[in-house]
């Protein structure tokens, strides 16, 4: 069944009423076009209200295509596995680093790869990768130095770092991982939250 076009029938009714305005003009003195237009608009409103209610002979029913949904889910899982497999060599190179220079080189390489890809696919376990990178960073040889003002320890002890290059490479990599793994929710509003 074809749905009725309520706006077309409403326009035709309005045109008919306006063309026949002289015939509908009441014989009461002082009543004119305004009275006719008021009457025509009330008739038009009642016609639109009734025609909108019977626009379809039956209510359309949405059906679920489970086979298509399963196919999309499987394709998404395959994409996540593929993306994870591409990220693993970079993380393993960081984990193998024995010195600050090796760590810096591996971390910068991974950060450049992420920037080049433009995103980390939603579903990749980024938090797990970040914790592995943090563990590798914390196992690097540490050097003691006097803590900067405002970061002093209560016991007056030293602060430790693997070196400024490794520290900056680690912070830069974490920043890029956070930026490119933002998860977007919503369909008409952009709502994002960090994956880790």
PDB file of C-alpha atoms in Angstrom:
ATOM      1  CA  UNK A   1       0.000   0.000   0.000  1.00  0.00           C
ATOM      2  CA  UNK A   2       1.221   3.468  -0.882  1.00  0.00           C
ATOM      3  CA  UNK A   3       1.305   5.976   2.003  1.00  0.00           C
ATOM      4  CA  UNK A   4      -0.945   9.009   1.596  1.00  0.00           C
ATOM      5  CA  UNK A   5       0.899  12.241   1.172  1.00  0.00           C
ATOM      6  CA  UNK A   6      -0.670  14.395   3.878  1.00  0.00           C
ATOM      7  CA  UNK A   7       1.069  17.585   2.798  1.00  0.00           C
ATOM      8  CA  UNK A   8      -0.186  17.352  -0.819  1.00  0.00           C
ATOM      9  CA  UNK A   9      -3.797  16.804   0.223  1.00  0.00           C
ATOM     10  CA  UNK A  10      -3.483  19.630   2.766  1.00  0.00           C
ATOM     11  CA  UNK A  11      -2.183  22.008   0.106  1.00  0.00           C
ATOM     12  CA  UNK A  12      -5.037  21.081  -2.233  1.00  0.00           C
ATOM     13  CA  UNK A  13      -7.594  21.663   0.535  1.00  0.00           C
ATOM     14  CA  UNK A  14      -6.078  25.043   1.412  1.00  0.00           C
ATOM     15  CA  UNK A  15      -6.064  26.111  -2.244  1.00  0.00           C
ATOM     16  CA  UNK A  16      -9.716  25.079  -2.635  1.00  0.00           C
ATOM     17  CA  UNK A  17     -10.725  27.009   0.466  1.00  0.00           C
ATOM     18  CA  UNK A  18      -8.838  30.126  -0.546  1.00  0.00           C
ATOM     19  CA  UNK A  19     -10.232  30.090  -4.100  1.00  0.00           C
ATOM     20  CA  UNK A  20     -13.748  29.762  -2.770  1.00  0.00           C
ATOM     21  CA  UNK A  21     -13.224  32.503  -0.165  1.00  0.00           C
ATOM     22  CA  UNK A  22     -15.830  34.867  -1.656  1.00  0.00           C
ATOM     23  CA  UNK A  23     -18.437  32.116  -1.504  1.00  0.00           C
ATOM     24  CA  UNK A  24     -17.594  31.386   2.148  1.00  0.00           C
ATOM     25  CA  UNK A  25     -17.661  35.030   3.194  1.00  0.00           C
ATOM     26  CA  UNK A  26     -20.292  35.313   5.910  1.00  0.00           C
ATOM     27  CA  UNK A  27     -23.139  37.713   5.528  1.00  0.00           C
ATOM     28  CA  UNK A  28     -22.419  39.257   8.925  1.00  0.00           C
ATOM     29  CA  UNK A  29     -21.269  42.860   8.478  1.00  0.00           C
ATOM     30  CA  UNK A  30     -17.590  43.463   9.384  1.00  0.00           C
ATOM     31  CA  UNK A  31     -16.539  39.866   8.723  1.00  0.00           C
ATOM     32  CA  UNK A  32     -14.160  39.494   5.825  1.00  0.00           C
ATOM     33  CA  UNK A  33     -11.069  37.682   4.719  1.00  0.00           C
ATOM     34  CA  UNK A  34      -9.783  37.183   8.270  1.00  0.00           C
ATOM     35  CA  UNK A  35     -12.850  35.225   9.284  1.00  0.00           C
ATOM     36  CA  UNK A  36     -12.614  33.108   6.145  1.00  0.00           C
ATOM     37  CA  UNK A  37      -8.914  32.414   6.700  1.00  0.00           C
ATOM     38  CA  UNK A  38      -9.532  31.542  10.365  1.00  0.00           C
ATOM     39  CA  UNK A  39     -12.256  29.092   9.334  1.00  0.00           C
ATOM     40  CA  UNK A  40     -10.095  27.645   6.561  1.00  0.00           C
ATOM     41  CA  UNK A  41      -7.138  27.167   8.900  1.00  0.00           C
ATOM     42  CA  UNK A  42      -9.272  25.291  11.440  1.00  0.00           C
ATOM     43  CA  UNK A  43     -10.658  23.036   8.691  1.00  0.00           C
ATOM     44  CA  UNK A  44      -7.126  22.512   7.369  1.00  0.00           C
ATOM     45  CA  UNK A  45      -5.814  21.636  10.848  1.00  0.00           C
ATOM     46  CA  UNK A  46      -8.566  19.077  11.403  1.00  0.00           C
ATOM     47  CA  UNK A  47      -7.934  17.569   7.950  1.00  0.00           C
ATOM     48  CA  UNK A  48      -4.185  17.276   8.646  1.00  0.00           C
ATOM     49  CA  UNK A  49      -4.813  15.668  12.034  1.00  0.00           C
ATOM     50  CA  UNK A  50      -7.044  12.972  10.543  1.00  0.00           C
ATOM     51  CA  UNK A  51      -4.882  12.341   7.461  1.00  0.00           C
ATOM     52  CA  UNK A  52      -1.695  11.963   9.518  1.00  0.00           C
ATOM     53  CA  UNK A  53      -3.331   9.233  11.582  1.00  0.00           C
ATOM     54  CA  UNK A  54      -4.159   7.080   8.562  1.00  0.00           C
ATOM     55  CA  UNK A  55      -0.977   7.589   6.589  1.00  0.00           C
ATOM     56  CA  UNK A  56      -0.297   3.833   6.406  1.00  0.00           C
ATOM     57  CA  UNK A  57      -2.650   0.888   6.195  1.00  0.00           C
ATOM     58  CA  UNK A  58      -0.414  -1.059   8.572  1.00  0.00           C
ATOM     59  CA  UNK A  59       2.452  -0.335  10.941  1.00  0.00           C
ATOM     60  CA  UNK A  60       5.864  -1.055   9.398  1.00  0.00           C
ATOM     61  CA  UNK A  61       7.751  -3.805  11.219  1.00  0.00           C
ATOM     62  CA  UNK A  62      11.530  -3.793  11.573  1.00  0.00           C
ATOM     63  CA  UNK A  63      13.101  -7.204  11.198  1.00  0.00           C
ATOM     64  CA  UNK A  64      16.495  -8.206  12.537  1.00  0.00           C
ATOM     65  CA  UNK A  65      19.013  -9.753  10.181  1.00  0.00           C
ATOM     66  CA  UNK A  66      21.022 -11.913  12.576  1.00  0.00           C
ATOM     67  CA  UNK A  67      23.201 -13.392   9.846  1.00  0.00           C
ATOM     68  CA  UNK A  68      24.291  -9.912   8.721  1.00  0.00           C
ATOM     69  CA  UNK A  69      24.926  -8.838  12.327  1.00  0.00           C
ATOM     70  CA  UNK A  70      27.033 -11.948  12.963  1.00  0.00           C
ATOM     71  CA  UNK A  71      29.005 -11.281   9.771  1.00  0.00           C
ATOM     72  CA  UNK A  72      29.747  -7.698  10.889  1.00  0.00           C
ATOM     73  CA  UNK A  73      30.769  -8.892  14.371  1.00  0.00           C
ATOM     74  CA  UNK A  74      33.139 -11.464  12.883  1.00  0.00           C
ATOM     75  CA  UNK A  75      34.655  -8.851  10.534  1.00  0.00           C
ATOM     76  CA  UNK A  76      35.205  -6.504  13.499  1.00  0.00           C
ATOM     77  CA  UNK A  77      36.881  -9.274  15.517  1.00  0.00           C
ATOM     78  CA  UNK A  78      39.162 -10.056  12.576  1.00  0.00           C
ATOM     79  CA  UNK A  79      40.081  -6.363  12.260  1.00  0.00           C
ATOM     80  CA  UNK A  80      40.919  -6.183  15.988  1.00  0.00           C
ATOM     81  CA  UNK A  81      43.109  -9.313  15.751  1.00  0.00           C
ATOM     82  CA  UNK A  82      44.890  -7.935  12.695  1.00  0.00           C
ATOM     83  CA  UNK A  83      45.503  -4.539  14.337  1.00  0.00           C
ATOM     84  CA  UNK A  84      46.750  -6.185  17.551  1.00  0.00           C
ATOM     85  CA  UNK A  85      49.133  -8.364  15.547  1.00  0.00           C
ATOM     86  CA  UNK A  86      50.526  -5.239  13.835  1.00  0.00           C
ATOM     87  CA  UNK A  87      51.119  -3.505  17.194  1.00  0.00           C
ATOM     88  CA  UNK A  88      52.801  -6.458  18.923  1.00  0.00           C
ATOM     89  CA  UNK A  89      56.264  -6.141  17.257  1.00  0.00           C
ATOM     90  CA  UNK A  90      56.530  -2.500  18.397  1.00  0.00           C
ATOM     91  CA  UNK A  91      55.636  -3.390  21.983  1.00  0.00           C
ATOM     92  CA  UNK A  92      58.046  -6.349  21.964  1.00  0.00           C
ATOM     93  CA  UNK A  93      60.856  -4.080  20.720  1.00  0.00           C
ATOM     94  CA  UNK A  94      60.175  -1.738  23.644  1.00  0.00           C
ATOM     95  CA  UNK A  95      60.156  -4.659  26.076  1.00  0.00           C
ATOM     96  CA  UNK A  96      63.519  -5.896  24.723  1.00  0.00           C
ATOM     97  CA  UNK A  97      65.202  -2.508  25.278  1.00  0.00           C
ATOM     98  CA  UNK A  98      68.067  -2.762  27.784  1.00  0.00           C
ATOM     99  CA  UNK A  99      69.184   0.866  27.710  1.00  0.00           C
ATOM    100  CA  UNK A 100      67.542   4.279  27.623  1.00  0.00           C
ATOM    101  CA  UNK A 101      68.715   4.807  24.019  1.00  0.00           C
ATOM    102  CA  UNK A 102      67.157   1.546  22.813  1.00  0.00           C
ATOM    103  CA  UNK A 103      63.931   2.356  24.667  1.00  0.00           C
ATOM    104  CA  UNK A 104      63.831   5.860  23.208  1.00  0.00           C
ATOM    105  CA  UNK A 105      64.326   4.579  19.660  1.00  0.00           C
ATOM    106  CA  UNK A 106      61.662   1.841  20.014  1.00  0.00           C
ATOM    107  CA  UNK A 107      59.137   4.164  21.703  1.00  0.00           C
ATOM    108  CA  UNK A 108      59.599   6.876  19.062  1.00  0.00           C
ATOM    109  CA  UNK A 109      59.170   4.295  16.311  1.00  0.00           C
ATOM    110  CA  UNK A 110      55.910   3.074  17.869  1.00  0.00           C
ATOM    111  CA  UNK A 111      54.612   6.634  18.349  1.00  0.00           C
ATOM    112  CA  UNK A 112      55.337   7.452  14.693  1.00  0.00           C
ATOM    113  CA  UNK A 113      53.527   4.290  13.584  1.00  0.00           C
ATOM    114  CA  UNK A 114      50.442   5.256  15.626  1.00  0.00           C
ATOM    115  CA  UNK A 115      50.462   8.803  14.216  1.00  0.00           C
ATOM    116  CA  UNK A 116      50.821   7.415  10.684  1.00  0.00           C
ATOM    117  CA  UNK A 117      47.854   5.062  11.168  1.00  0.00           C
ATOM    118  CA  UNK A 118      45.680   7.909  12.430  1.00  0.00           C
ATOM    119  CA  UNK A 119      43.903   5.771  15.044  1.00  0.00           C
ATOM    120  CA  UNK A 120      44.030   2.632  17.086  1.00  0.00           C
ATOM    121  CA  UNK A 121      41.029   0.477  16.254  1.00  0.00           C
ATOM    122  CA  UNK A 122      38.342   0.436  18.913  1.00  0.00           C
ATOM    123  CA  UNK A 123      38.522  -2.964  20.610  1.00  0.00           C
ATOM    124  CA  UNK A 124      42.310  -3.313  20.683  1.00  0.00           C
ATOM    125  CA  UNK A 125      43.393  -3.802  24.305  1.00  0.00           C
ATOM    126  CA  UNK A 126      45.310  -0.534  24.533  1.00  0.00           C
ATOM    127  CA  UNK A 127      45.337  -0.507  28.332  1.00  0.00           C
ATOM    128  CA  UNK A 128      47.151  -3.853  28.357  1.00  0.00           C
ATOM    129  CA  UNK A 129      49.724  -2.600  25.822  1.00  0.00           C
ATOM    130  CA  UNK A 130      50.262   0.588  27.843  1.00  0.00           C
ATOM    131  CA  UNK A 131      50.864  -1.377  31.049  1.00  0.00           C
ATOM    132  CA  UNK A 132      53.444  -3.566  29.257  1.00  0.00           C
ATOM    133  CA  UNK A 133      55.226  -0.431  27.990  1.00  0.00           C
ATOM    134  CA  UNK A 134      55.146   1.127  31.480  1.00  0.00           C
ATOM    135  CA  UNK A 135      56.624  -2.062  32.986  1.00  0.00           C
ATOM    136  CA  UNK A 136      59.442  -1.993  30.400  1.00  0.00           C
ATOM    137  CA  UNK A 137      60.078   1.695  31.154  1.00  0.00           C
ATOM    138  CA  UNK A 138      60.293   1.031  34.888  1.00  0.00           C
ATOM    139  CA  UNK A 139      62.851  -1.784  34.415  1.00  0.00           C
ATOM    140  CA  UNK A 140      65.350   0.485  32.627  1.00  0.00           C
ATOM    141  CA  UNK A 141      68.544   1.376  34.526  1.00  0.00           C
ATOM    142  CA  UNK A 142      67.749   4.346  36.773  1.00  0.00           C
ATOM    143  CA  UNK A 143      70.017   7.247  37.702  1.00  0.00           C
ATOM    144  CA  UNK A 144      69.612   9.264  40.897  1.00  0.00           C
ATOM    145  CA  UNK A 145      69.477  13.069  40.948  1.00  0.00           C
ATOM    146  CA  UNK A 146      68.439  15.794  43.366  1.00  0.00           C
ATOM    147  CA  UNK A 147      64.677  16.214  43.172  1.00  0.00           C
ATOM    148  CA  UNK A 148      63.474  19.520  41.679  1.00  0.00           C
ATOM    149  CA  UNK A 149      61.851  22.100  43.918  1.00  0.00           C
ATOM    150  CA  UNK A 150      58.290  21.088  44.727  1.00  0.00           C
ATOM    151  CA  UNK A 151      58.953  17.383  44.094  1.00  0.00           C
ATOM    152  CA  UNK A 152      61.216  16.749  47.090  1.00  0.00           C
ATOM    153  CA  UNK A 153      60.758  13.579  49.098  1.00  0.00           C
ATOM    154  CA  UNK A 154      60.041  13.686  52.825  1.00  0.00           C
ATOM    155  CA  UNK A 155      63.208  11.837  53.697  1.00  0.00           C
ATOM    156  CA  UNK A 156      65.336  14.042  51.428  1.00  0.00           C
ATOM    157  CA  UNK A 157      66.066  11.089  49.137  1.00  0.00           C
ATOM    158  CA  UNK A 158      66.993  11.227  45.478  1.00  0.00           C
ATOM    159  CA  UNK A 159      64.652  11.089  42.493  1.00  0.00           C
ATOM    160  CA  UNK A 160      65.372   8.504  39.787  1.00  0.00           C
ATOM    161  CA  UNK A 161      65.065   8.546  36.025  1.00  0.00           C
ATOM    162  CA  UNK A 162      66.324   6.404  33.137  1.00  0.00           C
ATOM    163  CA  UNK A 163      67.373   9.626  31.423  1.00  0.00           C
ATOM    164  CA  UNK A 164      65.625  12.617  29.867  1.00  0.00           C
ATOM    165  CA  UNK A 165      65.453  11.040  26.388  1.00  0.00           C
ATOM    166  CA  UNK A 166      63.727   7.860  27.588  1.00  0.00           C
ATOM    167  CA  UNK A 167      61.442   9.853  29.873  1.00  0.00           C
ATOM    168  CA  UNK A 168      60.305  12.151  27.062  1.00  0.00           C
ATOM    169  CA  UNK A 169      59.903   9.212  24.659  1.00  0.00           C
ATOM    170  CA  UNK A 170      57.730   7.378  27.213  1.00  0.00           C
ATOM    171  CA  UNK A 171      55.561  10.429  27.915  1.00  0.00           C
ATOM    172  CA  UNK A 172      55.202  11.170  24.187  1.00  0.00           C
ATOM    173  CA  UNK A 173      54.218   7.583  23.386  1.00  0.00           C
ATOM    174  CA  UNK A 174      51.590   7.507  26.162  1.00  0.00           C
ATOM    175  CA  UNK A 175      50.189  10.824  24.894  1.00  0.00           C
ATOM    176  CA  UNK A 176      49.860   9.511  21.321  1.00  0.00           C
ATOM    177  CA  UNK A 177      48.338   6.222  22.472  1.00  0.00           C
ATOM    178  CA  UNK A 178      45.759   8.119  24.539  1.00  0.00           C
ATOM    179  CA  UNK A 179      44.990  10.534  21.693  1.00  0.00           C
ATOM    180  CA  UNK A 180      44.516   7.903  18.982  1.00  0.00           C
ATOM    181  CA  UNK A 181      42.621   5.372  21.106  1.00  0.00           C
ATOM    182  CA  UNK A 182      39.797   7.699  22.181  1.00  0.00           C
ATOM    183  CA  UNK A 183      36.499   5.870  22.019  1.00  0.00           C
ATOM    184  CA  UNK A 184      33.629   7.814  20.482  1.00  0.00           C
ATOM    185  CA  UNK A 185      30.081   7.196  21.638  1.00  0.00           C
ATOM    186  CA  UNK A 186      26.762   8.603  20.531  1.00  0.00           C
ATOM    187  CA  UNK A 187      25.346   9.081  17.082  1.00  0.00           C
ATOM    188  CA  UNK A 188      24.595  12.801  16.949  1.00  0.00           C
ATOM    189  CA  UNK A 189      26.828  14.115  19.752  1.00  0.00           C
ATOM    190  CA  UNK A 190      30.566  13.538  19.902  1.00  0.00           C
ATOM    191  CA  UNK A 191      31.183  11.903  23.271  1.00  0.00           C
ATOM    192  CA  UNK A 192      34.690  10.573  23.782  1.00  0.00           C
ATOM    193  CA  UNK A 193      36.484   8.844  26.620  1.00  0.00           C
ATOM    194  CA  UNK A 194      40.025   7.591  27.021  1.00  0.00           C
ATOM    195  CA  UNK A 195      40.625   3.875  26.601  1.00  0.00           C
ATOM    196  CA  UNK A 196      43.249   3.979  29.389  1.00  0.00           C
TER     197      UNK A 196
END
